[in-house]
Amino acid sequence: MNIAVFVSGKGTNLQAIIDAIDSGKIKEAVISLVISDRSNAIALDRAKKAGLEAVYINPRDFSSREEFDKKAISYLEKYNIGLVVLAGFMRLLSPYFVGRYRNRIINIHPTLLPSFKGTSGIKDAWEYGVKITGPTVHFINEDLDAGPIILQKPVIIEENDTLESLEDKIHRAEHEIYPEAVKLFVEGKLSVEGRRVKIKR
Ligand code: GRF
């Protein structure tokens, strides 16, 4: 299956997926395309280093969210993309995009949803004082950080943790479960029934 990874930043999750494909952990997927909405994303350097097709789409070139998304979709069609993987992609997708690729767009969020949605999830969880948090991989629907949940991994907050050490732990957990979720999807092991995602193991 051809997959596309959408990025805006560091691209450590992109790297984890590249590594899982290279090592043979994920056998059924090829990263055919990386799309960034930021020209200076480190993720673009990672993509190029791995020899992947990478494009930058400048949001300023489009008058609306939907126009941007239509440009992105034109690439997805060109590369016959079966799965869109959002990996630190900082733009919301339009309902048009979500409708066109329903249950074929996945995202990773750094907290145990539905707690601590939004862009400062780890800091919010830390400041709230929770004892357990951890990343969530979920399908995208029309609402922010609210689609059906595929995988979650608990991360325990210990007495000696700091915000920085917690961030490290969460990112390490992300790099385990995101490739795992991609693998399950491309192997056809996921089915969505309402809010519930069934996993065939
Ligand atoms: C991750 O923490 C992810 O949960 C959030 O954005 C961050 C992306 O990191 N959605 P990276 O660009 O993959 O390093």
Short mmCIF file of C-alpha atoms and ligand atoms in Angstrom, two decimals:
data_model
loop_
_atom_site.label_atom_id
_atom_site.label_comp_id
_atom_site.label_asym_id
_atom_site.label_seq_id
_atom_site.Cartn_x
_atom_site.Cartn_y
_atom_site.Cartn_z
CA MET A 1 0.00 0.00 0.00
CA ASN A 2 1.20 3.50 -0.82
CA ILE A 3 1.16 5.74 2.22
CA ALA A 4 1.62 9.49 2.57
CA VAL A 5 3.02 11.10 5.72
CA PHE A 6 2.02 14.68 6.51
CA VAL A 7 4.48 16.63 8.65
CA SER A 8 5.21 20.11 9.99
CA GLY A 9 8.07 19.68 12.43
CA LYS A 10 10.79 17.40 13.68
CA GLY A 11 9.56 14.24 12.03
CA THR A 12 10.63 11.75 14.69
CA ASN A 13 7.45 9.75 14.08
CA LEU A 14 8.11 9.85 10.34
CA GLN A 15 11.57 8.48 11.14
CA ALA A 16 10.13 5.69 13.29
CA ILE A 17 7.89 4.63 10.40
CA ILE A 18 10.77 4.84 7.89
CA ASP A 19 12.86 2.66 10.22
CA ALA A 20 10.05 0.13 10.72
CA ILE A 21 9.70 -0.24 6.95
CA ASP A 22 13.47 -0.45 6.40
CA SER A 23 13.87 -3.10 9.08
CA GLY A 24 11.05 -5.18 7.61
CA LYS A 25 8.75 -4.74 10.62
CA ILE A 26 6.18 -3.19 8.28
CA LYS A 27 6.16 -5.15 5.06
CA GLU A 28 3.01 -4.03 3.29
CA ALA A 29 3.70 -0.27 3.09
CA VAL A 30 5.75 2.10 1.00
CA ILE A 31 6.06 5.79 1.93
CA SER A 32 5.33 7.17 -1.52
CA LEU A 33 5.03 10.78 -0.45
CA VAL A 34 5.82 13.17 2.39
CA ILE A 35 3.89 16.44 2.47
CA SER A 36 4.88 19.39 4.65
CA ASP A 37 3.12 22.70 5.19
CA ARG A 38 6.38 24.19 6.47
CA SER A 39 9.36 24.73 4.20
CA ASN A 40 11.87 24.46 7.05
CA ALA A 41 10.51 21.30 8.70
CA ILE A 42 13.33 19.01 9.82
CA ALA A 43 11.00 16.21 8.73
CA LEU A 44 11.62 17.25 5.10
CA ASP A 45 15.36 16.70 5.59
CA ARG A 46 14.67 13.27 7.03
CA ALA A 47 12.48 12.43 4.04
CA LYS A 48 15.11 13.53 1.55
CA LYS A 49 17.83 11.64 3.42
CA ALA A 50 15.71 8.51 3.16
CA GLY A 51 15.27 9.12 -0.57
CA LEU A 52 11.54 9.76 -0.29
CA GLU A 53 9.43 11.96 -2.53
CA ALA A 54 8.77 15.10 -0.48
CA VAL A 55 6.72 18.18 -1.27
CA TYR A 56 6.17 21.45 0.51
CA ILE A 57 2.76 23.03 0.03
CA ASN A 58 2.69 26.66 1.12
CA PRO A 59 -0.61 27.43 2.88
CA ARG A 60 -0.27 31.07 1.84
CA ASP A 61 -0.80 30.07 -1.79
CA PHE A 62 -4.41 29.10 -1.05
CA SER A 63 -7.43 31.19 -0.17
CA SER A 64 -9.06 28.58 2.07
CA ARG A 65 -8.38 25.40 4.00
CA GLU A 66 -10.30 23.42 1.42
CA GLU A 67 -8.20 24.78 -1.46
CA PHE A 68 -5.03 23.72 0.34
CA ASP A 69 -6.56 20.31 0.96
CA LYS A 70 -7.55 19.93 -2.69
CA LYS A 71 -3.94 20.51 -3.67
CA ALA A 72 -2.84 17.85 -1.17
CA ILE A 73 -5.51 15.46 -2.49
CA SER A 74 -4.24 15.98 -6.04
CA TYR A 75 -0.91 14.54 -4.84
CA LEU A 76 -2.61 11.70 -3.00
CA GLU A 77 -4.42 10.73 -6.18
CA LYS A 78 -1.27 10.99 -8.27
CA TYR A 79 0.51 8.57 -5.94
CA ASN A 80 -2.52 6.32 -5.41
CA ILE A 81 -2.34 6.75 -1.64
CA GLY A 82 -4.28 4.30 0.52
CA LEU A 83 -3.37 5.70 3.95
CA VAL A 84 -2.63 9.23 5.14
CA VAL A 85 -0.46 9.35 8.26
CA LEU A 86 -0.46 12.67 10.12
CA ALA A 87 2.81 12.89 12.04
CA GLY A 88 3.11 16.21 13.79
CA PHE A 89 1.11 17.91 11.04
CA MET A 90 -0.08 21.17 12.58
CA ARG A 91 -2.98 22.01 10.24
CA LEU A 92 -6.57 20.97 10.65
CA LEU A 93 -8.02 19.11 7.69
CA SER A 94 -11.23 20.34 6.10
CA PRO A 95 -14.44 18.26 6.32
CA TYR A 96 -14.04 17.83 2.55
CA PHE A 97 -10.69 16.07 3.00
CA VAL A 98 -11.94 13.99 5.94
CA GLY A 99 -14.99 12.90 3.92
CA ARG A 100 -12.89 11.94 0.89
CA TYR A 101 -10.49 9.81 2.96
CA ARG A 102 -12.80 8.63 5.73
CA ASN A 103 -11.13 6.02 7.95
CA ARG A 104 -7.98 6.29 5.86
CA ILE A 105 -6.39 9.17 7.80
CA ILE A 106 -4.66 8.47 11.11
CA ASN A 107 -3.06 10.78 13.65
CA ILE A 108 -0.95 10.49 16.76
CA HIS A 109 -1.71 12.61 19.80
CA PRO A 110 0.62 12.65 22.83
CA THR A 111 -2.02 12.11 25.54
CA LEU A 112 -4.60 9.47 26.38
CA LEU A 113 -7.63 10.83 24.53
CA PRO A 114 -10.19 12.11 25.22
CA SER A 115 -8.10 13.86 27.90
CA PHE A 116 -5.94 16.84 27.01
CA LYS A 117 -6.84 17.50 23.39
CA GLY A 118 -5.13 20.28 21.46
CA THR A 119 -1.60 21.36 20.74
CA SER A 120 -0.21 21.55 24.30
CA GLY A 121 -1.43 18.14 25.48
CA ILE A 122 1.71 16.99 27.31
CA LYS A 123 2.13 20.27 29.20
CA ASP A 124 -1.56 20.32 30.06
CA ALA A 125 -1.41 16.75 31.40
CA TRP A 126 1.74 17.57 33.39
CA GLU A 127 0.26 20.71 34.89
CA TYR A 128 -2.98 18.92 35.73
CA GLY A 129 -0.92 16.45 37.74
CA VAL A 130 -2.13 13.20 36.21
CA LYS A 131 -0.23 10.05 37.21
CA ILE A 132 -0.74 8.23 33.90
CA THR A 133 -0.76 9.64 30.39
CA GLY A 134 0.59 8.45 27.03
CA PRO A 135 0.01 8.61 23.30
CA THR A 136 -3.09 7.78 21.28
CA VAL A 137 -3.28 6.78 17.62
CA HIS A 138 -6.70 7.49 16.19
CA PHE A 139 -8.62 7.91 12.96
CA ILE A 140 -9.43 11.46 11.97
CA ASN A 141 -13.02 12.61 11.93
CA GLU A 142 -14.52 16.08 11.64
CA ASP A 143 -13.80 16.99 15.28
CA LEU A 144 -10.42 17.81 16.79
CA ASP A 145 -8.61 14.82 18.35
CA ALA A 146 -11.90 12.94 18.52
CA GLY A 147 -11.92 10.11 15.96
CA PRO A 148 -12.09 6.38 16.76
CA ILE A 149 -9.10 5.18 18.81
CA ILE A 150 -6.76 2.57 17.32
CA LEU A 151 -4.00 2.19 19.93
CA GLN A 152 -2.98 3.82 23.20
CA LYS A 153 0.06 3.25 25.39
CA PRO A 154 0.12 4.20 29.05
CA VAL A 155 3.08 6.18 30.35
CA ILE A 156 3.47 6.38 34.12
CA ILE A 157 4.53 9.70 35.61
CA GLU A 158 7.08 8.94 38.34
CA GLU A 159 8.00 11.12 41.30
CA ASN A 160 11.30 12.18 39.75
CA ASP A 161 9.90 13.01 36.31
CA THR A 162 10.08 16.53 34.89
CA LEU A 163 8.11 17.91 31.98
CA GLU A 164 11.14 17.21 29.78
CA SER A 165 11.60 13.61 30.94
CA LEU A 166 7.87 13.02 30.50
CA GLU A 167 8.06 14.37 26.94
CA ASP A 168 10.91 11.94 26.24
CA LYS A 169 8.97 8.99 27.60
CA ILE A 170 5.88 9.90 25.59
CA HIS A 171 7.84 10.32 22.38
CA ARG A 172 9.48 6.93 22.88
CA ALA A 173 6.05 5.39 23.37
CA GLU A 174 4.82 7.17 20.22
CA HIS A 175 7.64 5.65 18.21
CA GLU A 176 6.47 2.19 19.28
CA ILE A 177 2.76 2.49 18.69
CA TYR A 178 2.66 4.60 15.53
CA PRO A 179 4.55 2.09 13.35
CA GLU A 180 2.46 -0.66 14.98
CA ALA A 181 -0.77 1.12 14.00
CA VAL A 182 0.46 1.67 10.44
CA LYS A 183 1.32 -2.03 10.23
CA LEU A 184 -2.13 -3.05 11.46
CA PHE A 185 -3.82 -0.75 8.95
CA VAL A 186 -1.83 -1.81 5.90
CA GLU A 187 -2.26 -5.46 6.80
CA GLY A 188 -6.02 -4.90 6.75
CA LYS A 189 -6.42 -5.73 10.44
CA LEU A 190 -8.45 -2.67 11.46
CA SER A 191 -12.19 -2.20 11.13
CA VAL A 192 -14.22 0.70 12.44
CA GLU A 193 -17.58 -0.01 14.05
CA GLY A 194 -19.02 3.26 15.29
CA ARG A 195 -16.51 4.64 17.77
CA ARG A 196 -14.88 1.27 18.28
CA VAL A 197 -11.90 0.09 16.25
CA LYS A 198 -11.70 -3.71 16.05
CA ILE A 199 -8.22 -5.21 15.71
CA LYS A 200 -7.70 -8.65 14.19
CA ARG A 201 -4.51 -10.04 15.70
C1 GRF B 1 4.16 14.27 18.53
O1 GRF B 1 4.34 14.47 19.89
C2 GRF B 1 2.72 13.98 18.23
O2 GRF B 1 2.04 13.36 19.27
C3 GRF B 1 2.14 15.34 17.98
O3 GRF B 1 3.17 16.06 17.35
C4 GRF B 1 4.43 15.53 17.71
C5 GRF B 1 5.16 15.26 16.45
O4 GRF B 1 6.50 14.97 16.64
N1 GRF B 1 0.94 15.23 17.17
P1 GRF B 1 7.42 14.59 15.41
O5 GRF B 1 7.35 15.71 14.38
O6 GRF B 1 6.94 13.28 14.86
O7 GRF B 1 8.81 14.47 15.99
#
